[in-house]
PDB file of C-alpha atoms in Angstrom:
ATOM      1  CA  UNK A  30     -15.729 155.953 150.423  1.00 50.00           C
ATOM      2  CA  UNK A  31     -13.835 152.919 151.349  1.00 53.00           C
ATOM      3  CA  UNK A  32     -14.079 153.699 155.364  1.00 52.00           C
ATOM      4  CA  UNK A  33     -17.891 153.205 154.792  1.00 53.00           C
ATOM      5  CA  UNK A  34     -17.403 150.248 153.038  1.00 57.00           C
ATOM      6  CA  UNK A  35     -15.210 148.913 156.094  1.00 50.00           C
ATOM      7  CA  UNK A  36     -17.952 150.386 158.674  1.00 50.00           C
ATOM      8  CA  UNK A  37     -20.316 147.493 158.529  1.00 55.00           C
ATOM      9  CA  UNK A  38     -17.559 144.508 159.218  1.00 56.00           C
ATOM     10  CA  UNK A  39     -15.537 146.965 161.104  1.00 52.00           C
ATOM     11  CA  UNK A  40     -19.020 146.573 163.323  1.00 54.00           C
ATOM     12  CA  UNK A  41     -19.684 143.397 163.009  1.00 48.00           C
ATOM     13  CA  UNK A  42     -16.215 142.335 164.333  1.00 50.00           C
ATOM     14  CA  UNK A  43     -16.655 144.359 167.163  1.00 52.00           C
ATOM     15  CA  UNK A  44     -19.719 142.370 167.460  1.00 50.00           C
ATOM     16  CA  UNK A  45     -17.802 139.499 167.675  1.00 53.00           C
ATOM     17  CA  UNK A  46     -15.593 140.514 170.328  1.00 49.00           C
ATOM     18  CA  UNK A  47     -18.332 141.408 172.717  1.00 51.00           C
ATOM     19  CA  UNK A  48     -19.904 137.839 172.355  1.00 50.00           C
ATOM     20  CA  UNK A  49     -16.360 136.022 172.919  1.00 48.00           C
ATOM     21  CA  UNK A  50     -15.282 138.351 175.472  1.00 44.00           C
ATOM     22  CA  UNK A  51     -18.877 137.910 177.259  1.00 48.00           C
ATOM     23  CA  UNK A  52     -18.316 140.867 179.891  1.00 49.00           C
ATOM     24  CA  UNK A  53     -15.813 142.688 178.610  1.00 54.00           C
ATOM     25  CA  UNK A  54     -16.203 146.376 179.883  1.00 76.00           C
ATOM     26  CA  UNK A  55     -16.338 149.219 177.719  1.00 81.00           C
ATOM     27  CA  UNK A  56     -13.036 150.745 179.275  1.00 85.00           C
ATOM     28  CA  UNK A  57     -10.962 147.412 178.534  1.00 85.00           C
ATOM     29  CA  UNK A  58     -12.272 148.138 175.034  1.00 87.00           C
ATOM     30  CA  UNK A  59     -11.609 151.787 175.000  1.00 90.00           C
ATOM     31  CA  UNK A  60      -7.953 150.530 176.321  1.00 90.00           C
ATOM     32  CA  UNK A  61      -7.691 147.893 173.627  1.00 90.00           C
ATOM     33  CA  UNK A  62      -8.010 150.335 170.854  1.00 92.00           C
ATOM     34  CA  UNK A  63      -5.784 152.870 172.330  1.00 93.00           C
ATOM     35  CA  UNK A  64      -3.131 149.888 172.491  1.00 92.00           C
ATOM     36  CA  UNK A  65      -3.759 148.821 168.660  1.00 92.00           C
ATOM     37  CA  UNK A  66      -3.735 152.987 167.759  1.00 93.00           C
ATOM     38  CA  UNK A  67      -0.290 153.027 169.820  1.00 94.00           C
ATOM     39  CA  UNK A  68       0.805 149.999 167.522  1.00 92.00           C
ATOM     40  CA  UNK A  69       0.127 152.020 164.499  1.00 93.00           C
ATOM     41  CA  UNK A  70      -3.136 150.600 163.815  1.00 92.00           C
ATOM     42  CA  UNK A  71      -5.823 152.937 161.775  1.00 92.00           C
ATOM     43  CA  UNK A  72      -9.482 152.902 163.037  1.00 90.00           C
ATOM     44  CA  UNK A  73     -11.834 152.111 160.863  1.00 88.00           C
ATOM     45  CA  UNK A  74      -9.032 148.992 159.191  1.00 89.00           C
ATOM     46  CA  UNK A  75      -9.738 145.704 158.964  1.00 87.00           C
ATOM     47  CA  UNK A  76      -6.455 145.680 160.377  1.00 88.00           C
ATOM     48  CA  UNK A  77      -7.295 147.486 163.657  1.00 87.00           C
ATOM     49  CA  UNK A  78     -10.326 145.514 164.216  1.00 86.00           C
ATOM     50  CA  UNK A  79      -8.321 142.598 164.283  1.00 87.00           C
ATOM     51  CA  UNK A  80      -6.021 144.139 166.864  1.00 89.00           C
ATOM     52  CA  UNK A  81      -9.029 144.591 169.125  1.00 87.00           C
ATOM     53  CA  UNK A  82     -10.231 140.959 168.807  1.00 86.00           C
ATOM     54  CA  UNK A  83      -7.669 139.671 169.198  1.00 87.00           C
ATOM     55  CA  UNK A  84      -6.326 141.757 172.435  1.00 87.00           C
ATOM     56  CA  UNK A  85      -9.971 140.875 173.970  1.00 84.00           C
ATOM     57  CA  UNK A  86      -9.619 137.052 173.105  1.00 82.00           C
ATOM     58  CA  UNK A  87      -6.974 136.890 174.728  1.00 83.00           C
ATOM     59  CA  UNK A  88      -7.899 138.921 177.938  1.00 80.00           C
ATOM     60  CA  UNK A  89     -10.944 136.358 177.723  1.00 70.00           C
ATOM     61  CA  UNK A  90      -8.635 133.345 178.415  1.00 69.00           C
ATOM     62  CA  UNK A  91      -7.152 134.853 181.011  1.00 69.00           C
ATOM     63  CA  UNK A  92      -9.875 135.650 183.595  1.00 70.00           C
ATOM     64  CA  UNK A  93     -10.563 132.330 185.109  1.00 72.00           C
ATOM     65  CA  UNK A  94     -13.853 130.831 185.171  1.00 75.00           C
ATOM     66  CA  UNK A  95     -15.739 131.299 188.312  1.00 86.00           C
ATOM     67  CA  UNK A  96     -16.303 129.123 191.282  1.00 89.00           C
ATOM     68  CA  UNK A  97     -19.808 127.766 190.290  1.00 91.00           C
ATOM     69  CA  UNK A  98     -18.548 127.524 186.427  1.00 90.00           C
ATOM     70  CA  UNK A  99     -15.552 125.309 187.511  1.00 91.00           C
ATOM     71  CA  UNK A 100     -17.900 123.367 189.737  1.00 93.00           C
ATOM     72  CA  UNK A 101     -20.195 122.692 186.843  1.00 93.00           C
ATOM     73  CA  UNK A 102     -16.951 121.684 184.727  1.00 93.00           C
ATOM     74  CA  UNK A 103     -15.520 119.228 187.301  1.00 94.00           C
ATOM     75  CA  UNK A 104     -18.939 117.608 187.566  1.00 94.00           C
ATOM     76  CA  UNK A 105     -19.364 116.850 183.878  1.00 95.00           C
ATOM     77  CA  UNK A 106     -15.708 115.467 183.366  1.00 94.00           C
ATOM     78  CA  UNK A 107     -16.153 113.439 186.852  1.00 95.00           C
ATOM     79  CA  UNK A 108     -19.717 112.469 186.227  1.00 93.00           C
ATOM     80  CA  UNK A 109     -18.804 111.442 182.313  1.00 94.00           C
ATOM     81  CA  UNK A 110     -15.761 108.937 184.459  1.00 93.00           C
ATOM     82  CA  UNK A 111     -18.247 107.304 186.881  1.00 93.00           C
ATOM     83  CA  UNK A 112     -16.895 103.373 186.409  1.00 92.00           C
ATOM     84  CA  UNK A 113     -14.134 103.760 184.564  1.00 93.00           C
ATOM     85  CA  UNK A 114     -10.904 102.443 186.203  1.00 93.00           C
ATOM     86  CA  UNK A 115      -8.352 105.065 184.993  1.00 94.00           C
ATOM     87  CA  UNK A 116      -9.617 107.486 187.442  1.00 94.00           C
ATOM     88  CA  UNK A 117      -9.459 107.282 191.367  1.00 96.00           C
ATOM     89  CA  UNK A 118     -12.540 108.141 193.266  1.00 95.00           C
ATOM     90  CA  UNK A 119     -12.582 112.205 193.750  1.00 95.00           C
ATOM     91  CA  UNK A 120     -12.081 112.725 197.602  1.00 95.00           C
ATOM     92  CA  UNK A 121     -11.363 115.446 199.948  1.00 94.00           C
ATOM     93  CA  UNK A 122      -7.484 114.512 199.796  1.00 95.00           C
ATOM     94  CA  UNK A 123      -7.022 115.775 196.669  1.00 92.00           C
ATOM     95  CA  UNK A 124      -5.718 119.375 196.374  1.00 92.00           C
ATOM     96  CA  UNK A 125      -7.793 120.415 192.810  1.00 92.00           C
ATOM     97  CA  UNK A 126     -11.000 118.906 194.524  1.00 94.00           C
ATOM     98  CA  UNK A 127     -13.839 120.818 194.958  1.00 94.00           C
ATOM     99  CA  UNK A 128     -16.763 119.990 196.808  1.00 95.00           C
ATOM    100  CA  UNK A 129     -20.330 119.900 194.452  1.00 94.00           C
ATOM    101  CA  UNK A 130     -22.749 120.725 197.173  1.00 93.00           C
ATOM    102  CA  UNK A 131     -25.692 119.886 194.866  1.00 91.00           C
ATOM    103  CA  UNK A 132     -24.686 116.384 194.593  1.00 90.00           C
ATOM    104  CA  UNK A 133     -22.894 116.947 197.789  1.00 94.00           C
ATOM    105  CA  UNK A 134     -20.132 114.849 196.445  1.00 95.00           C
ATOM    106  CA  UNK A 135     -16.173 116.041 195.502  1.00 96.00           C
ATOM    107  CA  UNK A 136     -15.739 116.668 191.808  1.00 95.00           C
ATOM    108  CA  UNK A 137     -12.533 117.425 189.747  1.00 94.00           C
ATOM    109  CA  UNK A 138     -10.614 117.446 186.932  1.00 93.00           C
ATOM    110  CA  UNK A 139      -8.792 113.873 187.356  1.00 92.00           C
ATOM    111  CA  UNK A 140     -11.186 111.936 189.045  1.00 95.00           C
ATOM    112  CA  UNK A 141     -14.100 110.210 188.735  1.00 95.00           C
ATOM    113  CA  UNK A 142     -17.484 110.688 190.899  1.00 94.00           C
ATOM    114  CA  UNK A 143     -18.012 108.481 193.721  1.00 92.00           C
ATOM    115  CA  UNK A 144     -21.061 106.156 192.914  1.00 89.00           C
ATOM    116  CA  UNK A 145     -24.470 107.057 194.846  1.00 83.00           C
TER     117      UNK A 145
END
């Protein structure tokens, strides 16, 4: 009786980690549970639900974003600096630069966009 009272969060965690994980495939998950069974997990637990979130979370921060993500990123922090005289102009000189070929201007992560 108490493994169908587990069933529904046991579910709804899983839930969880598909959201956070985004596109987590269903053999990283079928490895992720094997790994938390091999720890001596129990399926069905609150316990080994954790195990799987928390294997997939951190899988999650692992994968980089991708190019057009990052872009998007740079642009926002180097947009959100435009005037302020912390930050040096992004350029082409700078090694973390990457070039925003919407705005066709360089964006990054410690710069600030140059002004139209």
């Amino acid at each position: 009786m108490r493994n169908l009272t587990l069933l529904p969060i046991a579910g709804l965690v899983c839930l969880i980690v598909g959201f956070a994980t985004g596109s987590a495939s269903a053999d990283q998950i079928s490895e992720n549970k094997a790994q938390c069974a091999s720890f001596g997990f129990r399926e069905g637990t609150d316990a080994f639900a954790k195990c799987v979130m928390q294997l997939s979370l951190r899988q999650g921060r692992r994968h980089p974003p991708d190019r057009d993500t990052l872009i998007q990123q740079y642009r926002d922090l180097s947009m959100a600096r435009r005037g302020d005289g912390r930050y040096p102009v992004c350029n082409a000189t700078m090694m973390e630069n990457e070039l925003d070929t919407y705005n066709n201007k360089w964006v990054g992560p410690n710069c600030q966009m140059a002004p139209d």
